[in-house]
PDB file of C-alpha atoms in Angstrom:
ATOM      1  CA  UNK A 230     -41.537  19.088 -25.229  1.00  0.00           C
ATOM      2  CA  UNK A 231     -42.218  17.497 -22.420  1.00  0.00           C
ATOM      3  CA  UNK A 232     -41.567  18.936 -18.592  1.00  0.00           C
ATOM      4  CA  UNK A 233     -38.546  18.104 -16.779  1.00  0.00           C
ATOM      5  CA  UNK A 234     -39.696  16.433 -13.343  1.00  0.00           C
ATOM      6  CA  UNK A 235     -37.520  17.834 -10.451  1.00  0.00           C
ATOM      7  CA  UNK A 236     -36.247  14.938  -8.594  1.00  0.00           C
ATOM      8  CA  UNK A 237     -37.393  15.410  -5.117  1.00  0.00           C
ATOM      9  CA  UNK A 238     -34.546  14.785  -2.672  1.00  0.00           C
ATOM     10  CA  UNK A 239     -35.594  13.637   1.165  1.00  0.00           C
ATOM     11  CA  UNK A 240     -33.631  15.589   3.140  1.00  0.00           C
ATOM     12  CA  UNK A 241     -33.491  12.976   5.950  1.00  0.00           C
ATOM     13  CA  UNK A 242     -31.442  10.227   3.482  1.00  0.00           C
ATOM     14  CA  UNK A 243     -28.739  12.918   3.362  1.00  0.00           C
ATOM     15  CA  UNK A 244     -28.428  13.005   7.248  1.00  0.00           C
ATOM     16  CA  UNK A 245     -26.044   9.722   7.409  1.00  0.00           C
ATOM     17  CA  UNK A 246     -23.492  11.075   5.062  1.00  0.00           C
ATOM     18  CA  UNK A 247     -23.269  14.079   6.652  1.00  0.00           C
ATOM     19  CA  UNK A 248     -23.066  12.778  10.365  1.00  0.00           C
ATOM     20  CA  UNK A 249     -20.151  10.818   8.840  1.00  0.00           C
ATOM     21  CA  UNK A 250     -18.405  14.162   7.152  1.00  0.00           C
ATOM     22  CA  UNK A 251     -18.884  15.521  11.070  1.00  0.00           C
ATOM     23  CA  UNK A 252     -17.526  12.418  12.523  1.00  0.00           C
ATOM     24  CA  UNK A 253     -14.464  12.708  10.434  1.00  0.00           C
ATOM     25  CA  UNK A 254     -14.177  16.035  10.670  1.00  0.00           C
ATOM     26  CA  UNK A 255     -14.292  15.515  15.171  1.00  0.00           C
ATOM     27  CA  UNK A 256     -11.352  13.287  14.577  1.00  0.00           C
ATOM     28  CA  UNK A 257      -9.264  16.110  12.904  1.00  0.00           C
ATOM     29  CA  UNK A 258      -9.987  18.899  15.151  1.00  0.00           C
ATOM     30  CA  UNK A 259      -9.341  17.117  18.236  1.00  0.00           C
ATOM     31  CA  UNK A 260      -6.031  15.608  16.817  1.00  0.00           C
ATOM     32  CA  UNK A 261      -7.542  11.685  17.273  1.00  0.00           C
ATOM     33  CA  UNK A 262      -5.161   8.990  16.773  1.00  0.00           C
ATOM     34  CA  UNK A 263      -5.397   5.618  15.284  1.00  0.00           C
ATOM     35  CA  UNK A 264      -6.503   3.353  18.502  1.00  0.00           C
ATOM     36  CA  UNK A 265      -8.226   6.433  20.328  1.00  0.00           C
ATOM     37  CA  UNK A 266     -11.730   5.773  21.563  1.00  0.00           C
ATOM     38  CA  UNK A 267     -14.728   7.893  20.060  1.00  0.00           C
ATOM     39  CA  UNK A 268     -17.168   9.369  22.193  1.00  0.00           C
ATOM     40  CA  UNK A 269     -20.176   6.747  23.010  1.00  0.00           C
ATOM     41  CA  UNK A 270     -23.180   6.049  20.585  1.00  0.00           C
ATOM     42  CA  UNK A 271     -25.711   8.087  23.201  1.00  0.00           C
ATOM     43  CA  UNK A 272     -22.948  11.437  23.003  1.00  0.00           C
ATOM     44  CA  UNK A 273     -22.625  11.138  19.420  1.00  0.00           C
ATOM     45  CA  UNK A 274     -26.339  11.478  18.732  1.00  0.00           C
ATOM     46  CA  UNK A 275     -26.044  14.098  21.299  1.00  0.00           C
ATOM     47  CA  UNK A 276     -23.377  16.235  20.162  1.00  0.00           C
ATOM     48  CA  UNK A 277     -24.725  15.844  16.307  1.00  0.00           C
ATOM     49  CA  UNK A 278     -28.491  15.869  16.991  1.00  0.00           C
ATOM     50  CA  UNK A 279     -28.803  12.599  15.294  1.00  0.00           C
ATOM     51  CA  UNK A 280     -31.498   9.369  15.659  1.00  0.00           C
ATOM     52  CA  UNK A 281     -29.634   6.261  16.644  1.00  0.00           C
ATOM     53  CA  UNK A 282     -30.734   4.725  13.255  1.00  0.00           C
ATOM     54  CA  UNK A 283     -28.726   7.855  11.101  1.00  0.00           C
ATOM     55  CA  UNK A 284     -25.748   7.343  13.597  1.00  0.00           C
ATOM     56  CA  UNK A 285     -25.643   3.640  12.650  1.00  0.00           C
ATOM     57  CA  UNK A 286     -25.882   4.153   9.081  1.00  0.00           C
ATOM     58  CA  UNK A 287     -23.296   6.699   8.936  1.00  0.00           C
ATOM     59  CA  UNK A 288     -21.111   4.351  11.404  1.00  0.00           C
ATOM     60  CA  UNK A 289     -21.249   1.852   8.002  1.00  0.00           C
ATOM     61  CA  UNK A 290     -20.196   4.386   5.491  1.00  0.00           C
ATOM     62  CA  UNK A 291     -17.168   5.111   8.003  1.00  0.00           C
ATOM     63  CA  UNK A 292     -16.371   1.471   8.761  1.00  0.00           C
ATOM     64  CA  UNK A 293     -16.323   1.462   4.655  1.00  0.00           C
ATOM     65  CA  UNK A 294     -13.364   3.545   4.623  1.00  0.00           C
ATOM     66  CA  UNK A 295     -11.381   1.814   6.912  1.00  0.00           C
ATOM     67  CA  UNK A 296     -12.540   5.628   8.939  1.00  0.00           C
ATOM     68  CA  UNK A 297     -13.024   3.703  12.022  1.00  0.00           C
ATOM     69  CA  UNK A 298     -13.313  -0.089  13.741  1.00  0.00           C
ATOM     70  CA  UNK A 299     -15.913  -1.038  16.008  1.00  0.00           C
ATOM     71  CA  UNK A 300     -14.965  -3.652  18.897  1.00  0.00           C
ATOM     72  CA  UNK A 301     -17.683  -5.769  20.297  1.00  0.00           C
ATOM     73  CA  UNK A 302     -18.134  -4.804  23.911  1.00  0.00           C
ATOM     74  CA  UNK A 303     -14.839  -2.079  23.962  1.00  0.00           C
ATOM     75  CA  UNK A 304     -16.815   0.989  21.811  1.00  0.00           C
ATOM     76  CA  UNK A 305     -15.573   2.553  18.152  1.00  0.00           C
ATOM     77  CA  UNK A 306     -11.993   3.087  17.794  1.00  0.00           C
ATOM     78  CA  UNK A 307     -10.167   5.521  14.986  1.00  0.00           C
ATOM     79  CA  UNK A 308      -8.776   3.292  12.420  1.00  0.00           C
ATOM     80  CA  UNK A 309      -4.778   1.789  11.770  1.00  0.00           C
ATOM     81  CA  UNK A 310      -5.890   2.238   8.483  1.00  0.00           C
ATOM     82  CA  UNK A 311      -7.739   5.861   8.531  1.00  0.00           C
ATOM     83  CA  UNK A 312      -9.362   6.376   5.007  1.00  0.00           C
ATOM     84  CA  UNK A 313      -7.956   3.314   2.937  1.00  0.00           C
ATOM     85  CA  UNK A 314     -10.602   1.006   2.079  1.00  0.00           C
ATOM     86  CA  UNK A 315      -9.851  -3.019   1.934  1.00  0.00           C
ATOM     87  CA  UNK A 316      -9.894  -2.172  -1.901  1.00  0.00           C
ATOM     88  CA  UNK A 317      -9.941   1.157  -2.404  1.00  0.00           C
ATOM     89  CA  UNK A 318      -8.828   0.667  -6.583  1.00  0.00           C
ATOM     90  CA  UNK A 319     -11.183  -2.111  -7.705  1.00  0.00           C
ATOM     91  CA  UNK A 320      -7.753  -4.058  -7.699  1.00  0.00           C
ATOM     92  CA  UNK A 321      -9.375  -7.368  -6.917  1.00  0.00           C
ATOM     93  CA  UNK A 322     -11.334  -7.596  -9.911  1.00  0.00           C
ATOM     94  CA  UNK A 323      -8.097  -7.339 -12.105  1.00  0.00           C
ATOM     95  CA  UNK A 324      -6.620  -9.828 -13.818  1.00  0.00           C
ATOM     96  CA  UNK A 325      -3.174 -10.840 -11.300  1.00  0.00           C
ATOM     97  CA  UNK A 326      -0.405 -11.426 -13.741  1.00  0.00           C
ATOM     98  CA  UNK A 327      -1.882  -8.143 -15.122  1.00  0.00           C
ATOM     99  CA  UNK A 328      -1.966  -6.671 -11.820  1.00  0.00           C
ATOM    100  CA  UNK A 329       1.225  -7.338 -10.965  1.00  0.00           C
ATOM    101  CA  UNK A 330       2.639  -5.755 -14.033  1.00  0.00           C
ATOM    102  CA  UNK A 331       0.930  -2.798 -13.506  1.00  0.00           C
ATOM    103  CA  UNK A 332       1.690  -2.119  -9.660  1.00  0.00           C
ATOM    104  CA  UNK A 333       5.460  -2.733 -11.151  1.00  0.00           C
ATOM    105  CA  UNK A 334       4.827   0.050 -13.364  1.00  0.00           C
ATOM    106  CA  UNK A 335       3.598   2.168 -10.747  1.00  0.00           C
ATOM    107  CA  UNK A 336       6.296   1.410  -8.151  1.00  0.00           C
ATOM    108  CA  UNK A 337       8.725   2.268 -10.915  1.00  0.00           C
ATOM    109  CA  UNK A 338       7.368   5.807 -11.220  1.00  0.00           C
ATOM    110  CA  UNK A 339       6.884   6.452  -7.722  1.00  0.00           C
ATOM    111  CA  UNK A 340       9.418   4.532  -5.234  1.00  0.00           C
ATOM    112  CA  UNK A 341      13.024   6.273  -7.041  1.00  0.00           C
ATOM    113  CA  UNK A 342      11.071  10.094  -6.113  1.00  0.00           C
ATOM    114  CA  UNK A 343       9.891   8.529  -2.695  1.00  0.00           C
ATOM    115  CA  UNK A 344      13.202   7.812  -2.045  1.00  0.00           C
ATOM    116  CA  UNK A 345      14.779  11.323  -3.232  1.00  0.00           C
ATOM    117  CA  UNK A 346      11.927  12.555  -0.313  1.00  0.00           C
ATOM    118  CA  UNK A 347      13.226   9.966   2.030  1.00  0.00           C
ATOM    119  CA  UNK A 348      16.666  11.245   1.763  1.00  0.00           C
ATOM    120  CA  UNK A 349      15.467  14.668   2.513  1.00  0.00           C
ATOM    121  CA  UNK A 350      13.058  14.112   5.170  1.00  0.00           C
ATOM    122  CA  UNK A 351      13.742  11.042   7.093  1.00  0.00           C
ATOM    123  CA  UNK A 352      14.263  11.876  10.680  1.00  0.00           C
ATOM    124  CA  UNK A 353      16.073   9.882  13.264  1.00  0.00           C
ATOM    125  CA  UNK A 354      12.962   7.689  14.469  1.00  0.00           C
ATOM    126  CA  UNK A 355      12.406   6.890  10.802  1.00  0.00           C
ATOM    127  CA  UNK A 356      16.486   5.884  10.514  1.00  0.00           C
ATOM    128  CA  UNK A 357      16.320   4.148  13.629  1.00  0.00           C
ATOM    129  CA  UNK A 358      12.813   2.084  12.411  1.00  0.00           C
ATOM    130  CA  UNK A 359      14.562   1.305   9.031  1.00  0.00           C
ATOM    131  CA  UNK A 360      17.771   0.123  10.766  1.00  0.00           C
ATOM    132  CA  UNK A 361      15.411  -2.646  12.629  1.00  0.00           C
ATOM    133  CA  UNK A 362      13.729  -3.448   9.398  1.00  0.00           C
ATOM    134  CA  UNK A 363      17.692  -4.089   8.041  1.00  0.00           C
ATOM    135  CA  UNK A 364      19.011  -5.994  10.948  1.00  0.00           C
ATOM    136  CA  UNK A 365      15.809  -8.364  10.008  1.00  0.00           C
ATOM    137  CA  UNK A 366      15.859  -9.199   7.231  1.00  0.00           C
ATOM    138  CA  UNK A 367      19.396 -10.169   7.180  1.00  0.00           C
ATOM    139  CA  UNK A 368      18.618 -13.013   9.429  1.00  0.00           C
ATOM    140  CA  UNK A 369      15.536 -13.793   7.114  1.00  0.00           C
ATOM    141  CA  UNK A 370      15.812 -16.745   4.489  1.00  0.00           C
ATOM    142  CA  UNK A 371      13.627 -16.428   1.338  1.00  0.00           C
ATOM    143  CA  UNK A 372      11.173 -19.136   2.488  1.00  0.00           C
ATOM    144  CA  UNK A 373      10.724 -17.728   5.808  1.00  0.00           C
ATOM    145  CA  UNK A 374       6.864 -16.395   6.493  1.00  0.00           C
ATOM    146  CA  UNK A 375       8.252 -12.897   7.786  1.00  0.00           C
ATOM    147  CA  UNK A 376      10.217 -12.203   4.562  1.00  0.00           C
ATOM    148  CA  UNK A 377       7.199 -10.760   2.387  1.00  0.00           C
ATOM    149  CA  UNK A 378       6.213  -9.007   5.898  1.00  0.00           C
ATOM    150  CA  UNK A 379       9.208  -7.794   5.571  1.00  0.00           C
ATOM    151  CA  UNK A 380       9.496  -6.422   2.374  1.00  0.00           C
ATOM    152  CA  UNK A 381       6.346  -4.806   2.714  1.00  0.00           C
ATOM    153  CA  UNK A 382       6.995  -2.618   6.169  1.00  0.00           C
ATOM    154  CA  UNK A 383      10.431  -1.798   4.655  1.00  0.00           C
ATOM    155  CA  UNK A 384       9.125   0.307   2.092  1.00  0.00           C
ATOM    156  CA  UNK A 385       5.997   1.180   4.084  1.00  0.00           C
ATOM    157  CA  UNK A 386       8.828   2.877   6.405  1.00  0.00           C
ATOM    158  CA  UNK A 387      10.341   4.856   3.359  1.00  0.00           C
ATOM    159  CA  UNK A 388       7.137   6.292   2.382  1.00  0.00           C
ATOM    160  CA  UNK A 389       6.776   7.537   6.202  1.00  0.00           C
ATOM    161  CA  UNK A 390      10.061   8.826   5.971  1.00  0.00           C
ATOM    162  CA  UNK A 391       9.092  11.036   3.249  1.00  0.00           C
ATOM    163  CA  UNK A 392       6.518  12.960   6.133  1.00  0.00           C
ATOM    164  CA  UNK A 393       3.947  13.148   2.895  1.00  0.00           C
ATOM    165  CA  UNK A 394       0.487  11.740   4.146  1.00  0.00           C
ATOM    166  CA  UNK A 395      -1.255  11.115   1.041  1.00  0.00           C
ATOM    167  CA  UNK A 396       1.830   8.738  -0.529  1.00  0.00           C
ATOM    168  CA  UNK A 397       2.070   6.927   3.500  1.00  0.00           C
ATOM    169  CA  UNK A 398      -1.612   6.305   1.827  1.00  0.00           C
ATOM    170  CA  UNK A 399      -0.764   5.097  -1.686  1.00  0.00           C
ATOM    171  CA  UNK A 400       2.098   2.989  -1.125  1.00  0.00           C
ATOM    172  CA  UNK A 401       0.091   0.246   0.928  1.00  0.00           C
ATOM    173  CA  UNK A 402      -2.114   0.115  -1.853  1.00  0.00           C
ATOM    174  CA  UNK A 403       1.260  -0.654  -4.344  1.00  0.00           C
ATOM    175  CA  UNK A 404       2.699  -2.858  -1.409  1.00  0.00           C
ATOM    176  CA  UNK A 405       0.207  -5.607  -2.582  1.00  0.00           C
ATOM    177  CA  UNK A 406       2.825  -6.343  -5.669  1.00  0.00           C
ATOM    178  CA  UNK A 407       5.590  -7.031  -3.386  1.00  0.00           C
ATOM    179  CA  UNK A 408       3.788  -9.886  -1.603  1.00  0.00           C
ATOM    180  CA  UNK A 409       2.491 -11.165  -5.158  1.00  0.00           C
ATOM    181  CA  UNK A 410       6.294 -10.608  -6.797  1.00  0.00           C
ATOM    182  CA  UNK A 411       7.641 -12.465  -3.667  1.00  0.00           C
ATOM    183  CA  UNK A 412       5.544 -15.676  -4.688  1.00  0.00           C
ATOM    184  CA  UNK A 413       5.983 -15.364  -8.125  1.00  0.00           C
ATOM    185  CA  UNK A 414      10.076 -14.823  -7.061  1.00  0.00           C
ATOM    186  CA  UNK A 415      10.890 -17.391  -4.728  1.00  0.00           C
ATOM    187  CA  UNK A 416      12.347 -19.868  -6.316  1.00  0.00           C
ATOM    188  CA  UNK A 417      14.525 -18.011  -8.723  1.00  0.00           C
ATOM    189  CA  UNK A 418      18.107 -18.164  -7.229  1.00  0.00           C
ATOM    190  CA  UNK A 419      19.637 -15.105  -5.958  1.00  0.00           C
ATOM    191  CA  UNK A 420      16.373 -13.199  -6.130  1.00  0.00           C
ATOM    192  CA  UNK A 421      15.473 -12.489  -2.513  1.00  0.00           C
ATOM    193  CA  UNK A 422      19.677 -11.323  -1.986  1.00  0.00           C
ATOM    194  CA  UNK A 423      19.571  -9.032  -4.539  1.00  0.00           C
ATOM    195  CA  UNK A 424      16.667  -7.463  -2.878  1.00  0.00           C
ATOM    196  CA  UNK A 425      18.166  -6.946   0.174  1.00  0.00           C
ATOM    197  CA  UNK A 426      21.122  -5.683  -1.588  1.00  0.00           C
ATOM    198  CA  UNK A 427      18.863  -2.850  -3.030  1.00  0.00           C
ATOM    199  CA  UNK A 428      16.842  -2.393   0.335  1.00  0.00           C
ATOM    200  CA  UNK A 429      19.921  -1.782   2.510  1.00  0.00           C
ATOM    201  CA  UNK A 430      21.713   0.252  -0.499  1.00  0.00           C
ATOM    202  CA  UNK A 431      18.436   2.644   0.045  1.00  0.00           C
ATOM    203  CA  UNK A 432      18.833   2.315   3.949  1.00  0.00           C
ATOM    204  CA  UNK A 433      22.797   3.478   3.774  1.00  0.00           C
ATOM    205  CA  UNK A 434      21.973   6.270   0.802  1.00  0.00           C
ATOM    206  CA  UNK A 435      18.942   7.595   3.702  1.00  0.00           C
ATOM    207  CA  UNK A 436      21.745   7.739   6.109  1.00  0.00           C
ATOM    208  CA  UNK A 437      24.257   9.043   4.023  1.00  0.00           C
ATOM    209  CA  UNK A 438      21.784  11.944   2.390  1.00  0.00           C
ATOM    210  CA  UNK A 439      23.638  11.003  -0.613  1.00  0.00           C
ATOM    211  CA  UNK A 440      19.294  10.831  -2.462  1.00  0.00           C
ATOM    212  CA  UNK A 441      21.135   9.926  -6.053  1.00  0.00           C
ATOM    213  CA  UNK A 442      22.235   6.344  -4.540  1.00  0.00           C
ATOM    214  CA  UNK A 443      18.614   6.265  -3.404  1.00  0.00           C
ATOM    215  CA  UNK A 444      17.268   6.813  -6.083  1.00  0.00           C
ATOM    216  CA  UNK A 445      19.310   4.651  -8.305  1.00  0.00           C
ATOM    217  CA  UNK A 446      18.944   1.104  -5.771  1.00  0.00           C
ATOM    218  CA  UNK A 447      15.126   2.196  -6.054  1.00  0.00           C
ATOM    219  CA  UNK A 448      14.603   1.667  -9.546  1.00  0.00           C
ATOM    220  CA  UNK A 449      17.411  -1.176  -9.834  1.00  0.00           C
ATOM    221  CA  UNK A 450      15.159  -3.010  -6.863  1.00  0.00           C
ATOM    222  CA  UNK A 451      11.779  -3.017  -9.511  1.00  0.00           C
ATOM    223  CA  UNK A 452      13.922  -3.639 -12.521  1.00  0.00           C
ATOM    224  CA  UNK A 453      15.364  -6.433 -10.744  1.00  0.00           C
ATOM    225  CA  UNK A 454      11.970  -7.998  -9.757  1.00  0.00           C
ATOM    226  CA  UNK A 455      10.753  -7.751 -13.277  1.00  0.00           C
ATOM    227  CA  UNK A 456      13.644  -9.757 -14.536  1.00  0.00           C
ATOM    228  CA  UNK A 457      12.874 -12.126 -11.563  1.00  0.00           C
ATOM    229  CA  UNK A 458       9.538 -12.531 -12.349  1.00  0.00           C
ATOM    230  CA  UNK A 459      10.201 -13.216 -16.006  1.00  0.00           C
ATOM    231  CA  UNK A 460      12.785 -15.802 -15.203  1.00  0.00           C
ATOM    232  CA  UNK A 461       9.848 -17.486 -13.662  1.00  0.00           C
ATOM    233  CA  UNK A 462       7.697 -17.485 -16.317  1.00  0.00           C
ATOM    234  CA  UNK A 463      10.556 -18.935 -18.170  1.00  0.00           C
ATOM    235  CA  UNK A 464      11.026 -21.766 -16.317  1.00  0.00           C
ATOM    236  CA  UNK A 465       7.196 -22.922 -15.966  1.00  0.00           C
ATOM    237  CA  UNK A 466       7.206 -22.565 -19.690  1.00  0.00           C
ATOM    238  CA  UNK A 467      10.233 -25.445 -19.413  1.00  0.00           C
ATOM    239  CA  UNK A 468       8.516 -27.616 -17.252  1.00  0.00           C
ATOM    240  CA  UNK A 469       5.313 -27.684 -19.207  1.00  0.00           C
ATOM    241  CA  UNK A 470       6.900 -27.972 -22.680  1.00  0.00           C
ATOM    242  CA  UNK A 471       5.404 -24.661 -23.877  1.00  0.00           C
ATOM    243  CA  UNK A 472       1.816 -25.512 -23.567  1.00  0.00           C
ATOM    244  CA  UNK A 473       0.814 -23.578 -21.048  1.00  0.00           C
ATOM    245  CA  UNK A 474       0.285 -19.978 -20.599  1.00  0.00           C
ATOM    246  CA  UNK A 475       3.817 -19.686 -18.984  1.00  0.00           C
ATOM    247  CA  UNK A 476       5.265 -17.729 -21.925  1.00  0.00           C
ATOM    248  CA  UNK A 477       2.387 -15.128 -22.002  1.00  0.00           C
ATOM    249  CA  UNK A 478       3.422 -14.896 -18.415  1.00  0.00           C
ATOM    250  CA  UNK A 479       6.630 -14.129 -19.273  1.00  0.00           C
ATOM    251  CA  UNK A 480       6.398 -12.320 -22.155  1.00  0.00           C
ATOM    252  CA  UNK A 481       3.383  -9.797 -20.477  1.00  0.00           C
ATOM    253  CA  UNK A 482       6.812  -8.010 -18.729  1.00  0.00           C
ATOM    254  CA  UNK A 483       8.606  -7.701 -21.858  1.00  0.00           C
ATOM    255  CA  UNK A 484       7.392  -3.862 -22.725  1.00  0.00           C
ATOM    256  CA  UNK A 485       8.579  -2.861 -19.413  1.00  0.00           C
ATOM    257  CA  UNK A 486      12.319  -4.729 -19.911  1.00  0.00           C
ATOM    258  CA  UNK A 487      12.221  -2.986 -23.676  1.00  0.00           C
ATOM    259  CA  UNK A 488      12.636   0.581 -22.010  1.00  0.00           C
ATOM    260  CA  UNK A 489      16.459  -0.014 -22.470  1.00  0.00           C
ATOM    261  CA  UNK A 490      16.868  -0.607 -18.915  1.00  0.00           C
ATOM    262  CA  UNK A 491      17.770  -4.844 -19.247  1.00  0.00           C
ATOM    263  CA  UNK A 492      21.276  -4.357 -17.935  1.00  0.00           C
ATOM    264  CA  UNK A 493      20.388  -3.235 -14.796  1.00  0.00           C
TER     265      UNK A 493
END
């Protein structure tokens, strides 16, 4: 049988991974915030004992992960974004009508519980945020730009409310569905009222602490953008006499409006 050859591992390709587990690990301790300023290149390969060429490389892996953002001429900054990559999932190599349907699925299962959380943890800041969010989108028409930016920092600012770091994380990753769903949405009547209906029913249960109501305009809010979305399908079906793939569009949501949940 023949001899297993030990792979021989040069410690010096480990260094840049490592320098990058220190950097991170820097930010933490001193309590960095998104927008603070790391130290210089010259004190960073002083303080870890690193070659400018490892401190570059482990700069990358950091940039990767959305860790940090280097401005031309200003220095390194900590990340908006600390840890989420642009694509963290894969997500852009996924089929969209398929994607969408699946971050619909997901929403469903997280954004009632998020909202229970919301309910329990939100504090006045977070109230007072969501209130501005409110008064917004009231004003906003369903063809105006800001109403998918909308959409998408309202229930950014629920996930914050719930204080819980890793779903503030996770829900900009789901968020992507809302600004697909709004397309897809847009020109089915009534669609972008009923989801301010359902946002501001969430806002008023936060306030109230009543996290039942949340929960309940949650899911009706993703039920209600299925339906919307299928309506849509319906209609491009209509205008191209059934020979495109408009019914597969459609019908693709029909598992998730089987779960007994179509009079919603």
């Amino acid at each position: 049988m023949p001899q297993r050859k030990e792979i021989e591992v040069n410690k010096t390709d480990l260094l840049p991974g490592k320098t990058a587990q220190n950097i991170k690990q820097m930010i933490i301790v001193q309590k960095m915030k998104p927008g603070d300023r790391l130290p210089s290149e010259p004190e960073l390969m002083e303080m870890f004992g690193v070659s400018r060429s490892t401190l570059r490389e482990a700069m990358k892996y950091l940039r990767a992960e959305n860790v940090i953002v280097i401005k031309r001429g200003n220095g390194t900054f900590v990340s908006d974004e600390t840890g989420v990559g642009e694509d963290p999932l894969g997500l852009n190599f996924t089929n969209q009508h398929r994607l969408v349907k699946n971050l619909l699925e997901a929403r469903l299962l997280f954004e009632p519980q998020i909202a229970e959380l919301a309910v329990q943890r939100a504090t006045e800041e977070n109230i007072r945020y969501l209130g501005e969010i409110i008064h917004k989108m009231k004003e906003t028409k369903v063809n105006d730009d800001l109403a998918a930016e909308l959409d998408v920092q309202f229930h950014t600012a629920i996930a914050e409310c719930t204080q819980n770091d890793v779903l503030i994380r996770i829900v900009p990753i789901i968020n992507e569905s809302i600004r697909v769903g709004h397309n897809e949405t847009a020109c089915v009547i009534g669609s972008y009222e009923r989801a301010k209906e359902c946002h501001i029913g969430i806002y008023e249960a936060i306030i109230r602490k009543n996290y039942m109501e949340a929960k309940y305009f949650a899911e009706r809010h993703v039920w209600e953008t299925l339906k919307d979305i299928k309506e849509m399908g319906k209609n491009d079906e209509k205008k191209d006499n059934g020979i495109t793939n408009g019914s597969s569009h459609a019908n693709q949501f029909d598992s998730l409006l089987h779960w007994g949940f179509e009079d919603k």
